Short mmCIF file of C-alpha atoms in Angstrom, two decimals:
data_model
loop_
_atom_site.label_atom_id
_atom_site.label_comp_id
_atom_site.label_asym_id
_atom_site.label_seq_id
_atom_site.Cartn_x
_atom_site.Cartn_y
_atom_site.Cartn_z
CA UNK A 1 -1.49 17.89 -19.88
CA UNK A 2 0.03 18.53 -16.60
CA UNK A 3 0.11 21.36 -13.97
CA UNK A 4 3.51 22.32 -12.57
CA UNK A 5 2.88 21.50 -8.10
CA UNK A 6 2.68 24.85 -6.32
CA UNK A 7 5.43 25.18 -3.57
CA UNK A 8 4.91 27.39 -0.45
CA UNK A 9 6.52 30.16 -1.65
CA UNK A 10 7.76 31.20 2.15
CA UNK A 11 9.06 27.77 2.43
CA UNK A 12 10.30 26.56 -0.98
CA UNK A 13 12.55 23.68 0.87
CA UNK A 14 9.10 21.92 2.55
CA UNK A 15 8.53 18.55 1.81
CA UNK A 16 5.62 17.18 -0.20
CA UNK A 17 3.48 14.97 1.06
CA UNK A 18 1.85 12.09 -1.99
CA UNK A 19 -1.14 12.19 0.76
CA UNK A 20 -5.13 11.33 0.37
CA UNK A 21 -5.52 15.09 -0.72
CA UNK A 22 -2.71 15.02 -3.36
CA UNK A 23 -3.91 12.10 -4.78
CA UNK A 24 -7.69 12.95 -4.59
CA UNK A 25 -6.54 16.22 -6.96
CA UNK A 26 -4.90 14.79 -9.52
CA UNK A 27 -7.39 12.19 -9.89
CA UNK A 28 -10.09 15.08 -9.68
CA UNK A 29 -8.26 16.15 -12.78
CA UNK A 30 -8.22 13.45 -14.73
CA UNK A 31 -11.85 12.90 -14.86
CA UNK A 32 -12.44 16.44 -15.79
CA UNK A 33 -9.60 15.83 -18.74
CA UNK A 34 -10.80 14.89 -22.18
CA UNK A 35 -7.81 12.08 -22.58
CA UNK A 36 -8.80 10.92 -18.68
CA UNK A 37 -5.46 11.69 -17.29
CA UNK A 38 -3.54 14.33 -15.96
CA UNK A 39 -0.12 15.08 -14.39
CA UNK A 40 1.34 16.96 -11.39
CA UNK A 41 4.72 17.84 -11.95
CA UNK A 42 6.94 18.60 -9.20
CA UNK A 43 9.81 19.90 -11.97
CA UNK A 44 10.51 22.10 -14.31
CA UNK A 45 10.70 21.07 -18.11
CA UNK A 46 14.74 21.83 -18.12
CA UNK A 47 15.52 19.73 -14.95
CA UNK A 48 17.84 16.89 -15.57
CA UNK A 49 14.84 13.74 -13.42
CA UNK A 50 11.84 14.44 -14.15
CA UNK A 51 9.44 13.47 -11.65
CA UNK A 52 5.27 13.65 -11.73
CA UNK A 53 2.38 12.27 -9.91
CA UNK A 54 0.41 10.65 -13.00
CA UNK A 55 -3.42 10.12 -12.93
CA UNK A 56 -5.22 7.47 -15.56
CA UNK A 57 -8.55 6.23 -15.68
CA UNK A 58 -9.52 3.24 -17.34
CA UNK A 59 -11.20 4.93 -20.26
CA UNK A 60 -7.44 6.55 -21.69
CA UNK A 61 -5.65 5.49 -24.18
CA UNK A 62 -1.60 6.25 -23.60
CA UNK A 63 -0.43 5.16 -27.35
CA UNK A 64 2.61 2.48 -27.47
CA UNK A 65 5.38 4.69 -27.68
CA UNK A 66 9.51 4.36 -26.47
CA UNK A 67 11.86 6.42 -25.25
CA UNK A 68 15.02 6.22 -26.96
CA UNK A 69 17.94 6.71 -24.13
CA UNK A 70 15.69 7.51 -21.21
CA UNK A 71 14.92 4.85 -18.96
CA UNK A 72 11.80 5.43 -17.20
CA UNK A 73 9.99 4.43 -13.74
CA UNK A 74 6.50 3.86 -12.42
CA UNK A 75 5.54 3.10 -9.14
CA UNK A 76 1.44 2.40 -8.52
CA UNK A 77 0.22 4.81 -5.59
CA UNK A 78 -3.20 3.62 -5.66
CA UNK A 79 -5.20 1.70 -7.90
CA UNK A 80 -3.79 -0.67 -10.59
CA UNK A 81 -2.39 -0.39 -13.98
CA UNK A 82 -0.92 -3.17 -16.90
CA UNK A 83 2.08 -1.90 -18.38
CA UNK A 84 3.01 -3.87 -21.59
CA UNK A 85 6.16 -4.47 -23.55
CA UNK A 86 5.98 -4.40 -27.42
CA UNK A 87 8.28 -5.86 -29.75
CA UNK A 88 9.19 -3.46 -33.13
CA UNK A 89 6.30 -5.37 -35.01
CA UNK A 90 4.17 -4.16 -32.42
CA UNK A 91 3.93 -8.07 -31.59
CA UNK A 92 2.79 -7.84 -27.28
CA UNK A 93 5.96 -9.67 -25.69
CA UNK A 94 4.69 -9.09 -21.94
CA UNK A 95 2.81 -7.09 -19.26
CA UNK A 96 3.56 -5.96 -15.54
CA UNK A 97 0.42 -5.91 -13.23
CA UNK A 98 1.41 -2.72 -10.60
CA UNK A 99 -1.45 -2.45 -8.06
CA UNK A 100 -0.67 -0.12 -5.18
CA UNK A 101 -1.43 -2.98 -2.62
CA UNK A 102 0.75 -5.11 -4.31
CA UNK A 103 2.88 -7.65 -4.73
CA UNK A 104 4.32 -5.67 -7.55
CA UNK A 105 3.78 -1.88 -7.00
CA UNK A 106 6.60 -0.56 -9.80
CA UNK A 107 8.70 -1.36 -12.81
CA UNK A 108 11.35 0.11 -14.38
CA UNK A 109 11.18 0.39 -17.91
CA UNK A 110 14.61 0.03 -20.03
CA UNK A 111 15.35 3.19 -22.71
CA UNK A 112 14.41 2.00 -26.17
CA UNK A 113 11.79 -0.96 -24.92
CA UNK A 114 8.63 -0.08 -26.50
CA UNK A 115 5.31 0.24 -23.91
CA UNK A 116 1.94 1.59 -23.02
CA UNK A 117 -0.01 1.73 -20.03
CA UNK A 118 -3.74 0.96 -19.41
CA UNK A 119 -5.32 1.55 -15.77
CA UNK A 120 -7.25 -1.06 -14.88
CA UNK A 121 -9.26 1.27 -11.94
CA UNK A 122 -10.50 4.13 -11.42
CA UNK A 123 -8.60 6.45 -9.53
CA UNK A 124 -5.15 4.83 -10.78
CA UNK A 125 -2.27 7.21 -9.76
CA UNK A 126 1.31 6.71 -9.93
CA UNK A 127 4.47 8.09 -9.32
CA UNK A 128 6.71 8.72 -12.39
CA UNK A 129 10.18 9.32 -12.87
CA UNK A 130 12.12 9.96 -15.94
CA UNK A 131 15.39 11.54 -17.24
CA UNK A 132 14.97 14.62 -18.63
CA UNK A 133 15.33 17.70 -19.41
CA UNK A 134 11.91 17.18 -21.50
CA UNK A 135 11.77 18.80 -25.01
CA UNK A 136 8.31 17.51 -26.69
CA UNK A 137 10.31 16.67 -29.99
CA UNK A 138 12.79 14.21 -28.74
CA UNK A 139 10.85 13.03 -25.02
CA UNK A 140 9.06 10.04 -27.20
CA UNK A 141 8.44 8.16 -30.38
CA UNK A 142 5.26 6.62 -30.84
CA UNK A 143 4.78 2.96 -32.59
CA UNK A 144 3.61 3.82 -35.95
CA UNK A 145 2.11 0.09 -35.68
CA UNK A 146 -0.40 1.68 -33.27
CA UNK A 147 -3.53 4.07 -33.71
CA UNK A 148 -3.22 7.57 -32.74
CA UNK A 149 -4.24 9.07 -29.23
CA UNK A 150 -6.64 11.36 -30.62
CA UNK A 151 -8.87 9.07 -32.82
CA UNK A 152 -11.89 6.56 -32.23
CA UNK A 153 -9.36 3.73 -32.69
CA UNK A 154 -8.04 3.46 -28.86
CA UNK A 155 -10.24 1.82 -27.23
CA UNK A 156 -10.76 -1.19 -29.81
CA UNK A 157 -7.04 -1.25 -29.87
CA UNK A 158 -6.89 -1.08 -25.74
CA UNK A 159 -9.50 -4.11 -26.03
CA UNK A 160 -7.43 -6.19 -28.48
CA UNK A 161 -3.82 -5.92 -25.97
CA UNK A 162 -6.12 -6.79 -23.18
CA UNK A 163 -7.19 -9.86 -24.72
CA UNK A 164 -3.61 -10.71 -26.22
CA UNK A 165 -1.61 -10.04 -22.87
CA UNK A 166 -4.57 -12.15 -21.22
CA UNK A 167 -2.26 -15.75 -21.36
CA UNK A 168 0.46 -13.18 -20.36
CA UNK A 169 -1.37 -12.08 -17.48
CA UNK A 170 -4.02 -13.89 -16.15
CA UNK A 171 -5.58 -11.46 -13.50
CA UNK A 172 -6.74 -9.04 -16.62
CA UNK A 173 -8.14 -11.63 -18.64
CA UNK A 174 -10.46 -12.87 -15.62
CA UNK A 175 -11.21 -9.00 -15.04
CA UNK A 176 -12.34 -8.67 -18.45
CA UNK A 177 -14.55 -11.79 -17.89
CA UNK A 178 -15.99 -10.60 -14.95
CA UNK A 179 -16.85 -7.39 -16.52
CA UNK A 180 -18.20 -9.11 -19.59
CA UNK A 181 -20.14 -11.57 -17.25
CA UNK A 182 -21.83 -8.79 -15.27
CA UNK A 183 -22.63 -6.89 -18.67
CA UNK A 184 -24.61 -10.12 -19.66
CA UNK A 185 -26.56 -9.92 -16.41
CA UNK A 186 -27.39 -6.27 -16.56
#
């Protein structure tokens, strides 16, 4: 879902500010989204760039999916995120830790490269570009090799790339034993 930002209408050429309040909305309405992400758009659906603050808790599940001459761009505003890189099998070939504090805060993602993101915070938001103008039947294709957004199957599948991308990328596998560590405990 997203919500189209609201310009001052007096002043339609102010700037926007990606400030502590921006950020504190959009994350605001991700939590209160079933799929635990939202996005403010600062576009309209026939603009040639499309461009979006992006909200994603860890709990969402944004299905493997490519875009087939768009290349696309994410930049990590706060919070952290794993983007991976699929092969056609569906085979994990890599993954990009963005964290907003760095050292790597964005990646650009090549038109017809297959990828999902998975938040690894709460309160994950990032900046998003992509060409458009969007038209829901030819924006994306989603990886038939991967369950559906709207079933139970996301988070075991979520869990599974975690642990595959883990020799990929170290810092989520010892996340993931820290987590399972302090579930032990508790």
């Amino acid at each position: 879902m997203s919500t189209l930002y609201s310009r001052d209408e007096n002043d339609p050429l102010s700037l926007v500010p990606f400030g502590e309040e921006l950020l504190d909305r959009v994350t605001e309405m991700a939590h209160a989204s079933p799929r635990k992400r939202n996005i403010i758009r600062f576009h309209e659906h026939g603009e040639s760039l499309q461009r979006m603050l992006n909200a994603i808790e860890p709990e969402s599940y944004a299905r493997p999916h490519k875009h087939a001459t768009k290349p696309e761009a994410f930049v990590v505003l706060r919070g952290s995120l794993l983007v991976a890189r699929f092969a056609e099998d569906g085979t994990p070939l890599e993954g990009v830790v963005l964290r907003a504090d760095g050292p790597v805060r964005g990646v650009e993602i090549p038109p017809g490269a297959w990828h999902s993101i998975i938040s690894l915070e709460s309160g994950t938001v990032m900046f998003e570009t992509i060409q458009g103008p969007y038209d829901p039947a030819t924006h994306k294709v989603f990886a038939e090799w991967s369950p559906p957004e709207d079933g139970e199957a996301g988070p075991g599948y979520v869990a599974w790339l975690r642990g595959q991308l883990g020799h990929v990328v170290p810092e989520v596998a010892a996340r993931d034993l820290i987590a399972a560590e302090e579930d032990e405990i508790c």
